[in-house]
Short mmCIF file of C-alpha atoms in Angstrom, two decimals:
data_model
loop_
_atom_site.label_atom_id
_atom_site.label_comp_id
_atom_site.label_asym_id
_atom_site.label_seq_id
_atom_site.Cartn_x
_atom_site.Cartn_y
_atom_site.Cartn_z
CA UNK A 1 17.91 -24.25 -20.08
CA UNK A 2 14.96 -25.63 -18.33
CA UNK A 3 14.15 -22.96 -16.43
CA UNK A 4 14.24 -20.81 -19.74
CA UNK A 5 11.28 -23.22 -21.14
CA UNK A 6 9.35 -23.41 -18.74
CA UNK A 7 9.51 -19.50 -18.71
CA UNK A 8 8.87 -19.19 -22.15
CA UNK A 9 5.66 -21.59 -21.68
CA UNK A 10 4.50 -19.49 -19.18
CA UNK A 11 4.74 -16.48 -20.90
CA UNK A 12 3.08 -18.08 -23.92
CA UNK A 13 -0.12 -19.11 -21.52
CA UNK A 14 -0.36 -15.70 -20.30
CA UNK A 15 -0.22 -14.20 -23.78
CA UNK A 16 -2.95 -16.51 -24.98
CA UNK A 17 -5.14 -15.91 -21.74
CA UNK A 18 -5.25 -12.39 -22.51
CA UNK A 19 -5.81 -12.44 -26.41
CA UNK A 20 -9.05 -14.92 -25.47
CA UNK A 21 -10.71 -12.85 -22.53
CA UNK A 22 -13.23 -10.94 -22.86
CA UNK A 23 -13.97 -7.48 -21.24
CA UNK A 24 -17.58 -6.21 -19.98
CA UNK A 25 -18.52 -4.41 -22.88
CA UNK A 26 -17.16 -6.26 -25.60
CA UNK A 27 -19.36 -9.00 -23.61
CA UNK A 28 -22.54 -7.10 -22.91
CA UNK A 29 -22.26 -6.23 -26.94
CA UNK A 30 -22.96 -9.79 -27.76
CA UNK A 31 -26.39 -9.72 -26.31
CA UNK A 32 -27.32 -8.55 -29.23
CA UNK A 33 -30.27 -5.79 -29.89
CA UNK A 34 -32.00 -7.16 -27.10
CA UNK A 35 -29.72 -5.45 -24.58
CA UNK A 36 -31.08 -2.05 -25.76
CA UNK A 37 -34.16 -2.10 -23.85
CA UNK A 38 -32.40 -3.83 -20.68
CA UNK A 39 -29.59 -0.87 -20.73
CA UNK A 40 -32.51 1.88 -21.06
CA UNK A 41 -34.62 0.05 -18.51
CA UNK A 42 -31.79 -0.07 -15.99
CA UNK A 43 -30.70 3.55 -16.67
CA UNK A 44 -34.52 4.28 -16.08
CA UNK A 45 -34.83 2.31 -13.27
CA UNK A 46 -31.19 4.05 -11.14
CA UNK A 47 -32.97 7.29 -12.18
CA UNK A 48 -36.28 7.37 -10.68
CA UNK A 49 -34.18 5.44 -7.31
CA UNK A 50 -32.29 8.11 -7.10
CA UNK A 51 -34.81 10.74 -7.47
CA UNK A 52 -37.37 9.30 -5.04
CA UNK A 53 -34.82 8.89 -2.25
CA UNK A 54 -34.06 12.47 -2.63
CA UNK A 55 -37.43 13.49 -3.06
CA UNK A 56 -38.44 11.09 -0.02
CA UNK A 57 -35.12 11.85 2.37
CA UNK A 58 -36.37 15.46 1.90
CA UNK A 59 -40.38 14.91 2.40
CA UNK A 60 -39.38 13.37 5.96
CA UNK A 61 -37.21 16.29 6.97
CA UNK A 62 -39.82 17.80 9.12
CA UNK A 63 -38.20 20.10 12.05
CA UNK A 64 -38.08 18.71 15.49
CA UNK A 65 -41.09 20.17 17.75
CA UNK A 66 -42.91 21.85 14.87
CA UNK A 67 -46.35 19.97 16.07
CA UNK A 68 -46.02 20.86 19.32
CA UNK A 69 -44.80 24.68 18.31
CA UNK A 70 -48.39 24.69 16.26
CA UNK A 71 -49.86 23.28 19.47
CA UNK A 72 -48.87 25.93 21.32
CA UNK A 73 -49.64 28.55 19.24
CA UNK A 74 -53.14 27.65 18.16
CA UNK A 75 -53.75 27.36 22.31
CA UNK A 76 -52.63 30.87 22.60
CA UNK A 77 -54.96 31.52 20.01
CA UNK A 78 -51.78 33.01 17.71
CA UNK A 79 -53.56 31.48 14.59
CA UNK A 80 -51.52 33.63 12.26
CA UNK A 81 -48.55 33.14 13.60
CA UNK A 82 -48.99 29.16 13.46
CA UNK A 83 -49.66 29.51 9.64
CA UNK A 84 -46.95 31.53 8.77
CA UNK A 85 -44.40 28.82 10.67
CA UNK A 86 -46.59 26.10 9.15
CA UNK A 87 -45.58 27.97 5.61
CA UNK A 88 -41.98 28.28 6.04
CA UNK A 89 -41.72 24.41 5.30
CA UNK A 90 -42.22 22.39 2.35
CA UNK A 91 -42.70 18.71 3.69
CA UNK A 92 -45.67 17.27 3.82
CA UNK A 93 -46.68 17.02 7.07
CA UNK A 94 -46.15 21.08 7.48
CA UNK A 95 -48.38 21.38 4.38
CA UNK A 96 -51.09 19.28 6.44
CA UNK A 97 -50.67 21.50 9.57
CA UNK A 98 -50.80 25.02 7.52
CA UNK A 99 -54.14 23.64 6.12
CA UNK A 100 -55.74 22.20 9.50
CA UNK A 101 -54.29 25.56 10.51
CA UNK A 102 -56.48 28.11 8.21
CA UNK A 103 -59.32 25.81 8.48
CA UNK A 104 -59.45 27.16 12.05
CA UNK A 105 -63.76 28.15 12.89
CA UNK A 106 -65.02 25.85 10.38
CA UNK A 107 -66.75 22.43 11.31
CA UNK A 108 -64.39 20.05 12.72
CA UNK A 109 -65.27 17.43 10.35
CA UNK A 110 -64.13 20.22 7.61
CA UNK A 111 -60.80 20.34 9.20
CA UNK A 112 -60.80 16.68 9.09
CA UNK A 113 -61.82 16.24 5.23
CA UNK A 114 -59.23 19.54 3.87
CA UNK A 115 -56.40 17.95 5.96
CA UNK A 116 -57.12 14.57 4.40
CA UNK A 117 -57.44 15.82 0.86
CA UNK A 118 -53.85 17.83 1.49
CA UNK A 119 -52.39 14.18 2.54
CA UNK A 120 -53.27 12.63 -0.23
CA UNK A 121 -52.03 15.10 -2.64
CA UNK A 122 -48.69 14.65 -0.91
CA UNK A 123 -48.96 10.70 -0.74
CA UNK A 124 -49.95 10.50 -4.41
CA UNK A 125 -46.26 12.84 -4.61
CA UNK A 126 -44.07 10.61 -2.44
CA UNK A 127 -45.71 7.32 -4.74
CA UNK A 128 -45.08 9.17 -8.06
CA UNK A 129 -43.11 6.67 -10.46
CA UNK A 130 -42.73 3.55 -7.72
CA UNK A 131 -45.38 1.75 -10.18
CA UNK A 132 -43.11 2.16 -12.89
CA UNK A 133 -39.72 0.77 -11.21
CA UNK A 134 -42.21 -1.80 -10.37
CA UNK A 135 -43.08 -2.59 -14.09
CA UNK A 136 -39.59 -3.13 -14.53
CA UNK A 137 -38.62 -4.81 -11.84
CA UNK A 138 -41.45 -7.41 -13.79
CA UNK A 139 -40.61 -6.47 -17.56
CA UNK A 140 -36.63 -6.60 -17.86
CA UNK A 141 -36.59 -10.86 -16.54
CA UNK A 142 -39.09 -11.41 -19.46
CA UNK A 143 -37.61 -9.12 -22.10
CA UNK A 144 -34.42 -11.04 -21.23
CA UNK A 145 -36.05 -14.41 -21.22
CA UNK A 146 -36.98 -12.92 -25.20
CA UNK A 147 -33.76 -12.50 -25.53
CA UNK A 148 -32.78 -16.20 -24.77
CA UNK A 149 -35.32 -17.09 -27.25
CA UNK A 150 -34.01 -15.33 -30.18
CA UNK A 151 -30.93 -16.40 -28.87
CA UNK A 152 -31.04 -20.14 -29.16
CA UNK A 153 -33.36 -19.62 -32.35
CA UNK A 154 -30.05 -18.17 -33.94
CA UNK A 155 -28.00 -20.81 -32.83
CA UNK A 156 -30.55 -23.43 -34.25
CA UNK A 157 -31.06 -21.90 -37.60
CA UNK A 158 -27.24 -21.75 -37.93
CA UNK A 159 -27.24 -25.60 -37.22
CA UNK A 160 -29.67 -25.93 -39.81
CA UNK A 161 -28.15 -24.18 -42.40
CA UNK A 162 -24.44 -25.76 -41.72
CA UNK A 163 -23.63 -28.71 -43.82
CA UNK A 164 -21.62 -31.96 -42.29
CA UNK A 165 -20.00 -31.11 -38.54
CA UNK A 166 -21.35 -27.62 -36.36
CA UNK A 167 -18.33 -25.44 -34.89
CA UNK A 168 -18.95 -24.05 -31.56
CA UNK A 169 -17.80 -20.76 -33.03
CA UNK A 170 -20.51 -21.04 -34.94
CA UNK A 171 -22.95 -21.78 -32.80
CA UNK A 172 -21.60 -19.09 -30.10
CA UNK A 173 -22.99 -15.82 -30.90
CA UNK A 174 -26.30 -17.46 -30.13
CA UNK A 175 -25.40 -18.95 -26.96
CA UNK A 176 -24.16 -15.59 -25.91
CA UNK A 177 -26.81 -13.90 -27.22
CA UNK A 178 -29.20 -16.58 -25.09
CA UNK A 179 -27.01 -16.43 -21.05
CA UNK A 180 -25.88 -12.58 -21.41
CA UNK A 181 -29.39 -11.39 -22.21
CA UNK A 182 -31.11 -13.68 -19.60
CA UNK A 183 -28.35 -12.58 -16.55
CA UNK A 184 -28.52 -9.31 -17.82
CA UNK A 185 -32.39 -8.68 -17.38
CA UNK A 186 -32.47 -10.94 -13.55
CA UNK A 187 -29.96 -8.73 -12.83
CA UNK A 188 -32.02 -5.30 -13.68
CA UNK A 189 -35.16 -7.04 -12.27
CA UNK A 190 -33.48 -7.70 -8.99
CA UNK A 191 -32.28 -4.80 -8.25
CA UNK A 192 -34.95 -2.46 -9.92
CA UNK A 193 -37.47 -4.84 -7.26
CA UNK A 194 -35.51 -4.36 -4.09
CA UNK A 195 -35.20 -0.38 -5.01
CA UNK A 196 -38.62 -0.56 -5.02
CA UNK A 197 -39.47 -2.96 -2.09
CA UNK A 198 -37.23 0.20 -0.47
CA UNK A 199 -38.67 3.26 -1.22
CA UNK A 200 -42.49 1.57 -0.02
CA UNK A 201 -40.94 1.55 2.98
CA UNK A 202 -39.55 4.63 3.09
CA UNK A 203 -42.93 6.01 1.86
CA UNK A 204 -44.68 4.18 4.65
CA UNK A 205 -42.69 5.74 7.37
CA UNK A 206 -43.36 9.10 6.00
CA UNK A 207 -46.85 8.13 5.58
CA UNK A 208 -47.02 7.10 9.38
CA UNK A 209 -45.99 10.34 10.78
CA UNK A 210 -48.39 12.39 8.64
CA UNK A 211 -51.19 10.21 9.63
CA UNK A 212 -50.12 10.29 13.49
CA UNK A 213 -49.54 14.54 13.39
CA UNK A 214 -53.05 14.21 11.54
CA UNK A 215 -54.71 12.65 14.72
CA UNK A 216 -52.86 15.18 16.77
CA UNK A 217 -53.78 17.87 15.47
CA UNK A 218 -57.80 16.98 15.67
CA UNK A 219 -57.36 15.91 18.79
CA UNK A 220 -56.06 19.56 19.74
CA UNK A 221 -58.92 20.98 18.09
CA UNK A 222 -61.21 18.73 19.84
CA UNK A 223 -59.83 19.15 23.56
CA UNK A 224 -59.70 23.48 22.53
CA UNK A 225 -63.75 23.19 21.55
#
């Protein structure tokens, strides 16, 4: 008989437990309208990660020997023949080397400048939307801070406008409103910042091996005059 009430207790607990939790989205709903521009923000934000690491995994891809293949060939004076390999790749540093390449029997200090302008066009590429997962690595924190704001305004005009004793059911949709809004935009700031902390890297290593294949290649020009 005891062991029948204590089972029925427990059962009881477990059935209560699960009428009061509360799932993710029925929990990310009361953050109220403010968790609009946090959910668009973060979709924004896993977007351009996703498309820069492609974009930046496939920028570095340069094939193995390809200076020294150029090297070779400009020695030999095959000219043509180093531009057409130079052609059959799309990463930047190829680019750079197809246009030292056809420079070939201008002014060194041409070379220099075309191959400079090429890199830059291809930085500017490899850097294209890291300002904005910056801006919201900065902008979801405060637009959920706003959101804490309206939050406990809620929650204190509802205090006002209740007569004799306040019910923390009333006072709750403005509390969650407040922590769920505030958690939610750290959260999309933190990770939105160390996407982008990231891809500079990423960037920077690319950026490296352009400049050093840069310095190469003049070098080779230098050594040929």
């Amino acid at each position: 008989m005891t062991l029948l009430q204590v089972t029925t207790v427990a059962d009881s607990a477990m059935v209560n437990a699960s009428d009061s939790s509360v799932n993710l989205f029925d929990l990310l709903l009361k953050g109220g309208y403010v968790m609009i521009p946090l959910l668009l923000l973060s979709a924004a934000a896993i977007a351009i990660f996703v498309e820069r690491v492609l974009t930046i995994k496939k920028s570095s891809k340069t094939p193995a020997g390809l200076l020294n293949q150029v090297k070779s060939l400009v020695t030999e004076g095959k000219i043509d023949q180093a531009k057409m390999m130079c052609s059959q790749n799309e990463t930047p540093i190829a680019k750079m080397l197809e246009k030292g390449v056809s420079r070939i029997g201008s002014p060194l200090k041409n070379i220099e400048v075309s191959i400079e302008n090429v890199g830059k066009v291809e930085i500017y590429r490899l850097e294209k939307n890291l300002s904005l997962l910056a801006t919201i690595s900065g902008a979801a924190p405060m637009i959920g801070f706003l959101g804490t704001v309206t939050g406990m305004i809620q929650a204190f005009i509802a205090i006002a406008q209740e007569e004799g004793s306040v019910s923390p059911k009333l006072l709750s949709e403005g509390i969650y409103e407040a922590m769920i809004t505030t958690a939610v935009g750290l959260s999309v700031g933190i990770i939105a910042y160390l996407g982008y902390n990231y891809l500079v890297t990423q960037v920077q290593k690319v950026i490296h091996k352009m400049e050093y294949t840069s310095v190469e290649f003049i070098d080779l020009l230098q050594e040929s005059k």
